[in-house]
Short mmCIF file of C-alpha atoms and ligand atoms in Angstrom, two decimals:
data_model
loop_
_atom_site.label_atom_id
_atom_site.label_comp_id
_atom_site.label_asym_id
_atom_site.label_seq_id
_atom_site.Cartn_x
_atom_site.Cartn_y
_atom_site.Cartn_z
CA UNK Z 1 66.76 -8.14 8.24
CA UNK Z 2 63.56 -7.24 7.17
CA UNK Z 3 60.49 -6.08 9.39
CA UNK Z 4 56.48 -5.64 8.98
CA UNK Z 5 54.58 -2.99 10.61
CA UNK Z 6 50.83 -2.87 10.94
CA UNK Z 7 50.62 0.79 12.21
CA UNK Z 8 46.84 0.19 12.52
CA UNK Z 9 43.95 -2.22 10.36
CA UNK Z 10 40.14 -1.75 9.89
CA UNK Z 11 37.72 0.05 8.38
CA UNK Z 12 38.73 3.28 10.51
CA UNK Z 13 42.46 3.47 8.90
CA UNK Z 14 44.86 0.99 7.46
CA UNK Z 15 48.71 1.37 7.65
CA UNK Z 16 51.39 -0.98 7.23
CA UNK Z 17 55.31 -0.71 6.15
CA UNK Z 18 58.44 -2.96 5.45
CA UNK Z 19 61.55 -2.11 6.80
CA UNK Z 20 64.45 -3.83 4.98
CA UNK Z 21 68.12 -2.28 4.99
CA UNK Z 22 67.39 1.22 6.23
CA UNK Z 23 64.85 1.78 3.69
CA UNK Z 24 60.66 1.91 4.21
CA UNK Z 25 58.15 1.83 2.26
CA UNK Z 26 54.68 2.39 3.24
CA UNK Z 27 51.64 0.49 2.21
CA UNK Z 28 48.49 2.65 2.68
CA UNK Z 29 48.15 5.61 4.74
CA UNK Z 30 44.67 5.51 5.99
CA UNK Z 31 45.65 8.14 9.09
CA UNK Z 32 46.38 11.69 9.42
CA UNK Z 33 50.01 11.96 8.82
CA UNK Z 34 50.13 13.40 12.52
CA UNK Z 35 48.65 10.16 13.62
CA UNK Z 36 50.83 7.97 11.38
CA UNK Z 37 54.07 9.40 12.61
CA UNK Z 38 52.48 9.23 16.06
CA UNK Z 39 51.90 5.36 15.48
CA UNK Z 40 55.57 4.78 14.00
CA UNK Z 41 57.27 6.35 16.79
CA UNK Z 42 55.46 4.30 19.30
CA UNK Z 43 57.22 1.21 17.26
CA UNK Z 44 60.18 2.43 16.43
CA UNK Z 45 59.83 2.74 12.90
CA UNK Z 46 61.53 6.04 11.23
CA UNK Z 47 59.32 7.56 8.46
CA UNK Z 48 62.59 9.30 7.38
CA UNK Z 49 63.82 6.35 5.63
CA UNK Z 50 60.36 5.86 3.56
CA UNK Z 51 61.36 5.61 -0.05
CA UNK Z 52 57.00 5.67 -1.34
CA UNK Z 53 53.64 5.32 -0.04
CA UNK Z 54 51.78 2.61 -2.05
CA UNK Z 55 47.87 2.64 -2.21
CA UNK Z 56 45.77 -0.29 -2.47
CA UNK Z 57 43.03 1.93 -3.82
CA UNK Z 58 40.92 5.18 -3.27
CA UNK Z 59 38.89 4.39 0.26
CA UNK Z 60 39.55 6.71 3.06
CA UNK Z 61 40.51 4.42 5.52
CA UNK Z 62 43.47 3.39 2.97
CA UNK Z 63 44.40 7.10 1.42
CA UNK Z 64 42.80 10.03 3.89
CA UNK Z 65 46.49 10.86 4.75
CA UNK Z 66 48.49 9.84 1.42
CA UNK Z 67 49.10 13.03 -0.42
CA UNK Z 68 49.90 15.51 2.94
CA UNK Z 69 51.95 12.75 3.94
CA UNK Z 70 53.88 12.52 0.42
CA UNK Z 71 54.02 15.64 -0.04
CA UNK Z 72 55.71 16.23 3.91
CA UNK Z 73 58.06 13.13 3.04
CA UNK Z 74 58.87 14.24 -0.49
CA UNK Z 75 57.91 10.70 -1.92
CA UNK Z 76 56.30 9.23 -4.69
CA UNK Z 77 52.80 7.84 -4.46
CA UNK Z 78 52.62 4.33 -6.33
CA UNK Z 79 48.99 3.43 -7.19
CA UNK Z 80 47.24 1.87 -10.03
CA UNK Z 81 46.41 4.38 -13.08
CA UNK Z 82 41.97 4.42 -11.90
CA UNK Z 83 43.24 5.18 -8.19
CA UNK Z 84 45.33 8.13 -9.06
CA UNK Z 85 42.49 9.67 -11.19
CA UNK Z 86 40.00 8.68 -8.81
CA UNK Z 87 42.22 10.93 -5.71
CA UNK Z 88 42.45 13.77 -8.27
CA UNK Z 89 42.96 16.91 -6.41
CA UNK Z 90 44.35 15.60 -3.08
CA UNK Z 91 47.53 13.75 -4.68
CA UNK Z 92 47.75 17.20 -6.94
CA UNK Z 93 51.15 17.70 -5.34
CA UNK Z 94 52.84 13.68 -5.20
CA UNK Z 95 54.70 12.20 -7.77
CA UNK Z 96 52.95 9.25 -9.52
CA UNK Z 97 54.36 6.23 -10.49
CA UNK Z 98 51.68 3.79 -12.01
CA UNK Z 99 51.67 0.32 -11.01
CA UNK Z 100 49.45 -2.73 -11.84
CA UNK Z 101 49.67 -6.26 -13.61
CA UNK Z 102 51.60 -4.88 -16.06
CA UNK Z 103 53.82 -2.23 -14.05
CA UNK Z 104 56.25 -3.53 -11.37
CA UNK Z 105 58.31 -0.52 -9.55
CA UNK Z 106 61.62 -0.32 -8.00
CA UNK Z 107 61.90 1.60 -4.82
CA UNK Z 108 65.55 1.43 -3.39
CA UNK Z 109 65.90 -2.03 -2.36
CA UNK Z 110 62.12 -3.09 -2.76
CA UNK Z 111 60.28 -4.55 -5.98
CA UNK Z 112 56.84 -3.37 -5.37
CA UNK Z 113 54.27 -5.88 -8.02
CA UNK Z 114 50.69 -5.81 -7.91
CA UNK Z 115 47.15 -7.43 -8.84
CA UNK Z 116 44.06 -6.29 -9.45
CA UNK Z 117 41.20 -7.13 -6.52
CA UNK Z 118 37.38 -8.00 -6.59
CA UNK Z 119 36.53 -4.78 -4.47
CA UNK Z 120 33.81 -1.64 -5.36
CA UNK Z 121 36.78 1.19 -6.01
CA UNK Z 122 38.21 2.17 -9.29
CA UNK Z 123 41.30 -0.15 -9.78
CA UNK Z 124 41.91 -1.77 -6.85
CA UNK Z 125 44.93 -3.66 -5.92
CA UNK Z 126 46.92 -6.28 -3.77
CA UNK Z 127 50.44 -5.86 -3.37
CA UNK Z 128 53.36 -7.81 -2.85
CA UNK Z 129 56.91 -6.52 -1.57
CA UNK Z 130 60.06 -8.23 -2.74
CA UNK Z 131 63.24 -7.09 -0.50
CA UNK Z 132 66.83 -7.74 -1.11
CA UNK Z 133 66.90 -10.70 1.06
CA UNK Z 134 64.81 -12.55 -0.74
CA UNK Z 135 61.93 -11.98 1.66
CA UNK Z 136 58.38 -11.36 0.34
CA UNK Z 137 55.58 -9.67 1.60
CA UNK Z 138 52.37 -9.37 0.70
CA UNK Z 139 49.41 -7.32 1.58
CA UNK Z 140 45.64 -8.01 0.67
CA UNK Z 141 42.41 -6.72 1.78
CA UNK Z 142 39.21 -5.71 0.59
CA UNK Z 143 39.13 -8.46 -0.79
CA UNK Z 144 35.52 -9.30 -2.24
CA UNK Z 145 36.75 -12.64 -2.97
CA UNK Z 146 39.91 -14.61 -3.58
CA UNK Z 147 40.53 -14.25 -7.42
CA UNK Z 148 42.95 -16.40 -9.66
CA UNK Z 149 45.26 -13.53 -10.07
CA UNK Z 150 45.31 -12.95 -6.13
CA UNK Z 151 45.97 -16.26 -5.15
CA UNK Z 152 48.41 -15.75 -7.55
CA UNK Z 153 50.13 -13.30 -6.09
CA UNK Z 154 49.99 -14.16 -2.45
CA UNK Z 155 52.37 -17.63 -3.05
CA UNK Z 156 55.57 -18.24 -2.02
CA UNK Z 157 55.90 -15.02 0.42
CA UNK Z 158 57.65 -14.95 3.49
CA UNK Z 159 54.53 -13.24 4.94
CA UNK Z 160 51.13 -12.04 4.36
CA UNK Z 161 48.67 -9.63 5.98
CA UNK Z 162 45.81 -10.89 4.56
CA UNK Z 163 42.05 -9.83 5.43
CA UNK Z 164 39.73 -11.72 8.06
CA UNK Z 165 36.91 -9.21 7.85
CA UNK Z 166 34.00 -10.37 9.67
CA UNK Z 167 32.36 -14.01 11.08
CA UNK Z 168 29.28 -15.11 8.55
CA UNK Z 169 27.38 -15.53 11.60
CA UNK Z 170 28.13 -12.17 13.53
CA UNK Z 171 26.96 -10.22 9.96
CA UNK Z 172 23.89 -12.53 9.33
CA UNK Z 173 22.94 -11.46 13.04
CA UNK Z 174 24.50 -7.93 13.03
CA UNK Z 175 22.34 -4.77 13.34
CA UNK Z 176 23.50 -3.77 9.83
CA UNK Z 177 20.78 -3.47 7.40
CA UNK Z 178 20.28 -6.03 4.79
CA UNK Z 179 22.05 -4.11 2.09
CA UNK Z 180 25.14 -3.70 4.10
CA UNK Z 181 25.32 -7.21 4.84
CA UNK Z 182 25.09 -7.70 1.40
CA UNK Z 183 27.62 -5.36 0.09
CA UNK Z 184 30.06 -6.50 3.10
CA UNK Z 185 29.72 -10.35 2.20
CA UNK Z 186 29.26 -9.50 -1.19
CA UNK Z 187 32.15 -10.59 -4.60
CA UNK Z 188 33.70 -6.53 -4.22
CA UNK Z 189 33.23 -6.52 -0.67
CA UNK Z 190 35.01 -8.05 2.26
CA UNK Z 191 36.85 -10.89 3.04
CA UNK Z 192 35.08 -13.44 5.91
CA UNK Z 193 37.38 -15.50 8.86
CA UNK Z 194 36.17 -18.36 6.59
CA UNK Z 195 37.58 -17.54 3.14
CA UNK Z 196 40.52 -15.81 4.67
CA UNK Z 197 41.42 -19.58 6.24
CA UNK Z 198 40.50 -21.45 3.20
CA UNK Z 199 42.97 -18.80 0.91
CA UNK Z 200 46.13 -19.39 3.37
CA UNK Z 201 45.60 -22.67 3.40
CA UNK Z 202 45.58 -23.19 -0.64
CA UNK Z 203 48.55 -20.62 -0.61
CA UNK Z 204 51.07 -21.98 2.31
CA UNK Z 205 53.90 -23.36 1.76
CA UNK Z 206 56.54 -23.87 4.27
CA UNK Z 207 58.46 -20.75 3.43
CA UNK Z 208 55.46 -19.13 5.16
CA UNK Z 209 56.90 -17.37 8.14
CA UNK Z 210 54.09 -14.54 9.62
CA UNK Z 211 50.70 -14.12 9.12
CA UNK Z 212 49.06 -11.15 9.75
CA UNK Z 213 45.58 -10.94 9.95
CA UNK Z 214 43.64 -7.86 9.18
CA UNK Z 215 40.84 -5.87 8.40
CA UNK Z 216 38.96 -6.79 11.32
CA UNK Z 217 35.22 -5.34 11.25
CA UNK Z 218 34.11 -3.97 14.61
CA UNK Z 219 30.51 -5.16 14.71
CA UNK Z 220 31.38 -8.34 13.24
CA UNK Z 221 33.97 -10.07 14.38
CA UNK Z 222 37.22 -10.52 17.38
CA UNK Z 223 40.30 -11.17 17.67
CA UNK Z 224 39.53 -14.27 19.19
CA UNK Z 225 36.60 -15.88 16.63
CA UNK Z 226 39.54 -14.87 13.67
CA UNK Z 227 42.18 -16.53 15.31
CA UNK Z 228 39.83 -19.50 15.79
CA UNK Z 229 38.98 -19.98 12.33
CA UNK Z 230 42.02 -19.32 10.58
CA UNK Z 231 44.60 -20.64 13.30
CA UNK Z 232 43.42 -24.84 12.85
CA UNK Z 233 42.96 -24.32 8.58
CA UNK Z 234 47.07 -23.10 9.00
CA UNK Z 235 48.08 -25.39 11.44
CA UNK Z 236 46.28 -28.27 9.24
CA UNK Z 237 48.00 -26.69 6.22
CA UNK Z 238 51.19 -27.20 8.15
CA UNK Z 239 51.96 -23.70 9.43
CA UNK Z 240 54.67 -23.28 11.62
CA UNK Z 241 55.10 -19.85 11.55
CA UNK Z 242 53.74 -16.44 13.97
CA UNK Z 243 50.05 -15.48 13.77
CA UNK Z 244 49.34 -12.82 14.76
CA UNK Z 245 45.72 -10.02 14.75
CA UNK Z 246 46.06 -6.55 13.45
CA UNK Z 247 44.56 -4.20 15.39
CA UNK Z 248 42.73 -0.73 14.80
CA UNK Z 249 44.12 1.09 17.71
CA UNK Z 250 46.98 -0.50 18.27
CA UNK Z 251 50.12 -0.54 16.14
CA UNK Z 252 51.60 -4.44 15.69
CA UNK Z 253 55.31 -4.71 15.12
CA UNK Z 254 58.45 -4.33 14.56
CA UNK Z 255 57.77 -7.96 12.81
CA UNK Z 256 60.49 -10.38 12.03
CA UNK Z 257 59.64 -11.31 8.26
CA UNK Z 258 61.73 -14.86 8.47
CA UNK Z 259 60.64 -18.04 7.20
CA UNK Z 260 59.06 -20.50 9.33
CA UNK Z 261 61.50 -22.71 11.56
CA UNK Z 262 61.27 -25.55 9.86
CA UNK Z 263 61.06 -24.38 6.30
CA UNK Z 264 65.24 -22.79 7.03
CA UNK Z 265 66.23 -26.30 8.56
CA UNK Z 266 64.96 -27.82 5.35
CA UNK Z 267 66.67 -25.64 3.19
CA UNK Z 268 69.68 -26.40 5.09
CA UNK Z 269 69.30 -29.77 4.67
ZN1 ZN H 1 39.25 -0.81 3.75
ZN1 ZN H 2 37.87 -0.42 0.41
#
């Protein structure tokens, strides 16, 4: 079986990993590896079977812990070509393996691909996870907006943990200077409740098992108002899997990835 862990999402630290036959790999590591490990034990995940740690790109709250935590696991760090340059110094002591459009990597019994993003970092990327049961997973934030290659990308997974950044509303009427707001709602910033629901629902299909939202701004949005938005544009889509909100503090998971009820008793059929 195969399981997703959101160890923690937001623009204070991202984590997540996929569990699939005794292997792990990591996607981001936007914690102190002290706090990562702290976060996997209170799941129940075991960082000793992590095969790689794969970036999305540079930001801190995706890569402040990547190399001491590579270098402590003995791993290789999987990041587009712009990213690694970008880190420089503090991935000095990680093996790289390059990934991108063109570069798909093999990590035990995961097929890590990847797309570029619409984000302000060197080469940023969204990733999807292929396991050996067929299951997919995908991950995809900082998203600016939903590109071709994206949307792309994100179909036919088992499950995604896709951005829901902020409310339009909350920014328009958050104490963040105009710029911000700009940059936030801008094409290489962040991904609103709004486009996050109108992306899964061009993207479902009924293999879709778990969504994972993510990314959640502080100032600018809940729980609650992304669950709103999103939930109705899934169910009208036909969703008929688990929902579920990504959290900063709180890790989320171990996750079933399975396909959605009613997508297995179709296949059977
Ligand atoms: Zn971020
Ligand atoms: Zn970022």
């Amino acid at each position: 079986m195969t399981a997703l862990y959101v160890l923690g999402s937001g623009s204070r630290g991202n984590c997540c990993a996929v569990e699939s036959e005794g292997a792990t790999v990591l996607i981001d590591a936007g914690f102190s590896p002290k706090e990562i490990e702290r976060r996997a034990e209170a799941t129940g995940l075991a960082l000793g079977g992590v095969g790689a740690i794969v970036l999305t790109h540079e930001h801190g709250d995706h890569a402040r812990g990547a190399g001491r935590l590579a270098r402590r696991l003995g791993v290789p760090v999987l990041t587009a070509p712009g990213t690694w340059t970008r880190l420089g110094l503090r991935l000095r002591h990680a093996e790289h393996r390059a990934l991108g459009l063109c570069a798909r990597v093999e990590i035990g019994p995961f097929r890590v691909t990847a797309c570029p993003t619409s984000h302000d970092a060197a080469e940023p990327l969204a990733l999807a996870v292929e396991c050996a049961d067929g299951t997919r997973v995908g991950v995809a934030y900082d998203l600016g907006r939903p590109t071709t290659a994206v949307r792309y990308l994100l179909r036919e997974l088992t499950a995604i943990v896709l951005e829901a950044n902020h409310d339009d509303v909350l920014l328009r009427t958050s104490s963040y200077p105009p710029v911000v707001q700009r940059r936030i709602a801008g094409s290489t910033g962040h991904l609103s409740n709004r486009a996050a629901a109108q992306l899964l629902a061009e993207v479902h299909h009924p293999g879709l098992g778990v969504v994972v939202l993510a990314h959640l701004s502080r100032q600018c949005n809940t729980a609650e108002d992304a669950r709103a938005t999103v939930g109705p544009a899934l169910h009208r889509a036909g969703f008929a899997g688990a929902l579920h909100v990504a959290e900063q503090d709180e890790p989320l998971g171990p996750i079933a990835v399975v396909a959605a009820a009613g997508a297995q008793l179709r296949l059977a059929l």
